[in-house]
Tab-separated table of C-alpha atoms in Angstrom:
chain	number	residue	atom	x	y	z
A	139	MET	CA	-0.854	6.038	-41.846
A	140	ILE	CA	-1.117	3.080	-39.432
A	141	LYS	CA	2.372	1.866	-40.394
A	142	ASN	CA	3.732	5.374	-39.769
A	143	MET	CA	2.010	5.490	-36.348
A	144	MET	CA	3.490	2.100	-35.399
A	145	ASN	CA	7.001	3.261	-36.302
A	146	LYS	CA	6.707	6.607	-34.492
A	147	TYR	CA	4.987	5.268	-31.375
A	148	ASP	CA	7.812	4.878	-28.858
A	149	ASP	CA	6.223	4.282	-25.514
A	150	GLU	CA	8.186	2.486	-22.828
A	151	ILE	CA	6.160	-0.742	-22.935
A	152	ARG	CA	6.385	-1.199	-26.715
A	153	LEU	CA	10.146	-0.623	-26.619
A	154	PHE	CA	10.489	-3.021	-23.669
A	155	LEU	CA	8.491	-5.736	-25.443
A	156	MET	CA	10.431	-5.286	-28.678
A	157	SER	CA	13.764	-5.550	-26.854
A	158	CYS	CA	12.582	-8.778	-25.195
A	159	LEU	CA	11.279	-10.226	-28.469
A	160	LYS	CA	14.697	-9.597	-30.042
A	161	LYS	CA	16.194	-11.946	-27.428
A	162	VAL	CA	14.214	-14.892	-28.854
A	163	SER	CA	16.440	-16.659	-31.392
A	164	TYR	CA	13.824	-16.980	-34.128
A	165	LEU	CA	12.846	-13.303	-33.776
A	166	LYS	CA	16.276	-11.696	-33.368
A	167	ASP	CA	16.705	-10.920	-37.078
A	168	ILE	CA	13.083	-9.954	-37.720
A	169	SER	CA	12.467	-6.352	-38.783
A	170	ASP	CA	11.379	-3.754	-36.243
A	171	ALA	CA	8.114	-3.240	-38.141
A	172	ILE	CA	7.128	-6.879	-37.591
A	173	LEU	CA	8.278	-6.842	-33.962
A	174	THR	CA	6.227	-3.685	-33.434
A	175	HIS	CA	3.198	-5.480	-34.876
A	176	LEU	CA	3.759	-8.405	-32.496
A	177	ALA	CA	4.343	-6.119	-29.494
A	178	LEU	CA	1.166	-4.140	-30.172
A	179	ASN	CA	-0.799	-7.396	-30.328
A	180	MET	CA	0.425	-8.721	-26.995
A	181	VAL	CA	-2.169	-8.837	-24.227
A	182	ALA	CA	-1.555	-7.310	-20.784
A	183	GLN	CA	-2.430	-9.357	-17.712
A	184	ASP	CA	-2.200	-8.648	-13.988
A	185	VAL	CA	-2.296	-11.481	-11.449
A	186	ASP	CA	-2.082	-11.650	-7.667
A	187	LYS	CA	0.600	-13.076	-5.424
A	188	GLY	CA	0.310	-16.851	-5.220
A	189	THR	CA	-1.246	-17.247	-8.675
A	190	LEU	CA	-0.068	-20.324	-10.536
A	191	LEU	CA	0.616	-19.340	-14.158
A	192	ASN	CA	1.420	-22.912	-15.067
A	193	ASP	CA	0.740	-26.055	-13.102
A	194	ALA	CA	2.945	-28.876	-14.360
A	195	THR	CA	0.981	-31.393	-12.292
A	196	SER	CA	-2.314	-30.608	-14.014
A	197	ILE	CA	-3.646	-33.190	-16.442
A	198	ILE	CA	-5.533	-30.498	-18.338
A	199	GLN	CA	-3.375	-28.497	-20.726
A	200	SER	CA	-3.555	-24.824	-19.754
A	201	GLU	CA	-3.563	-21.681	-21.887
A	202	PHE	CA	0.106	-21.340	-20.881
A	203	SER	CA	1.070	-23.882	-23.542
A	204	GLN	CA	-0.458	-21.626	-26.228
A	205	GLN	CA	1.308	-18.400	-25.209
A	206	MET	CA	4.694	-16.742	-25.083
A	207	ILE	CA	4.881	-14.646	-21.899
A	208	ILE	CA	7.093	-11.650	-21.098
A	209	ILE	CA	7.255	-10.575	-17.465
A	210	TYR	CA	6.896	-6.803	-17.026
A	211	ARG	CA	6.658	-6.399	-13.242
A	212	GLY	CA	6.891	-8.720	-10.261
A	213	LYS	CA	8.756	-11.803	-9.125
A	214	LEU	CA	7.948	-15.413	-9.920
A	215	SER	CA	9.405	-18.808	-9.136
A	216	ILE	CA	9.839	-21.752	-11.427
A	217	THR	CA	9.299	-24.916	-9.444
A	218	ALA	CA	9.586	-28.633	-10.028
A	219	MET	CA	8.221	-31.640	-8.182
A	220	PHE	CA	10.672	-34.016	-6.486
A	221	ASP	CA	10.420	-37.253	-4.521
A	222	GLY	CA	7.579	-38.678	-6.572
A	223	GLY	CA	5.557	-35.483	-6.430
A	224	ASP	CA	5.714	-35.041	-2.670
A	225	HIS	CA	7.887	-31.906	-2.687
A	226	GLU	CA	7.681	-28.834	-4.878
A	227	LEU	CA	10.948	-26.894	-4.825
A	228	PRO	CA	11.883	-23.632	-6.527
A	229	ILE	CA	14.594	-24.114	-9.138
A	230	GLU	CA	14.813	-20.481	-10.276
A	231	TYR	CA	13.427	-17.055	-9.464
A	232	ILE	CA	12.566	-14.800	-12.377
A	233	LYS	CA	11.608	-11.157	-12.808
A	234	LYS	CA	11.140	-8.357	-15.341
A	235	GLY	CA	12.287	-9.174	-18.850
A	236	THR	CA	12.056	-12.943	-18.505
A	237	ILE	CA	10.508	-14.671	-21.511
A	238	LEU	CA	8.538	-17.815	-20.740
A	239	ASN	CA	7.493	-20.515	-23.160
A	240	ALA	CA	9.066	-18.978	-26.285
A	241	TYR	CA	9.656	-22.371	-27.880
A	242	ASN	CA	7.203	-24.778	-26.264
A	243	PHE	CA	4.213	-22.679	-27.314
A	244	LEU	CA	5.121	-23.201	-30.978
A	245	SER	CA	4.473	-26.905	-30.589
A	246	GLY	CA	1.947	-26.813	-27.740
A	247	ARG	CA	4.278	-28.875	-25.566
A	248	LYS	CA	3.405	-29.216	-21.916
A	249	SER	CA	5.935	-27.733	-19.530
A	250	PHE	CA	7.402	-29.926	-16.813
A	251	THR	CA	7.856	-27.007	-14.449
A	252	SER	CA	5.314	-24.853	-12.658
A	253	VAL	CA	5.381	-21.059	-12.509
A	254	ARG	CA	4.091	-19.344	-9.356
A	255	CYS	CA	3.832	-15.608	-8.645
A	256	GLN	CA	5.815	-14.599	-5.549
A	257	THR	CA	4.413	-11.052	-5.750
A	258	SER	CA	1.660	-9.472	-7.781
A	259	VAL	CA	2.770	-9.736	-11.409
A	260	SER	CA	2.124	-7.857	-14.627
A	261	TYR	CA	2.967	-9.626	-17.848
A	262	TYR	CA	2.261	-9.533	-21.553
A	263	TYR	CA	1.450	-12.605	-23.568
A	264	LEU	CA	1.438	-13.397	-27.252
A	265	PRO	CA	-1.134	-16.040	-28.139
A	266	LEU	CA	-0.002	-18.620	-30.678
A	267	TYR	CA	-2.841	-17.717	-33.044
A	268	VAL	CA	-1.538	-14.116	-33.244
A	269	LEU	CA	1.923	-15.345	-34.224
A	270	GLU	CA	0.316	-17.638	-36.804
A	271	GLU	CA	-1.746	-14.773	-38.263
A	272	CYS	CA	1.303	-12.508	-38.426
A	273	SER	CA	3.373	-15.239	-40.078
A	274	ARG	CA	0.759	-15.449	-42.841
A	275	THR	CA	1.120	-11.697	-43.354
A	276	TYR	CA	4.924	-11.502	-43.113
A	277	PRO	CA	6.933	-14.059	-45.153
A	278	GLU	CA	10.097	-13.101	-43.195
A	279	LEU	CA	8.443	-14.204	-39.944
A	280	ARG	CA	6.932	-17.333	-41.500
A	281	LYS	CA	10.353	-18.422	-42.771
A	282	SER	CA	11.998	-17.874	-39.383
A	283	VAL	CA	9.349	-19.817	-37.472
A	284	TYR	CA	9.303	-22.588	-40.096
A	285	ILE	CA	13.095	-23.033	-39.973
A	286	LEU	CA	12.943	-23.181	-36.166
A	287	SER	CA	10.248	-25.856	-36.333
A	288	LEU	CA	12.528	-28.005	-38.509
A	289	ILE	CA	15.433	-27.651	-36.101
A	290	HIS	CA	13.917	-27.666	-32.602
A	291	ILE	CA	10.386	-28.977	-32.695
């Protein structure tokens, strides 16, 4: 019954998240049932303008390094420090549909760029532990993530 509900449930957010997940190379060939499971386990978050989602200058590793993030609403800037850390400059502006940290979160790598909200932002994140749990349940997902780890990580 639950599997049937997951396949029939076609709300806008689930479809949006699934379409974004399909853009990630190691998820592009994963079945819709597994992507639905991942999408339904993503956590919604709203943050205010000016919020720093990731601070590359921080010594402490943030939760950002343990999450894949999909932007649903709002505008953000990716910034980098220049001139020995004296100047932070935007290097890209991002918006709805952008996927952040899809690869670094698999290895827990620290990002060398910061992400700041230019407006209030709504996003969905997939914690690494959820992907790990799902990969234990779905051999297809486990194989895809494992092969990626051999190639990229």
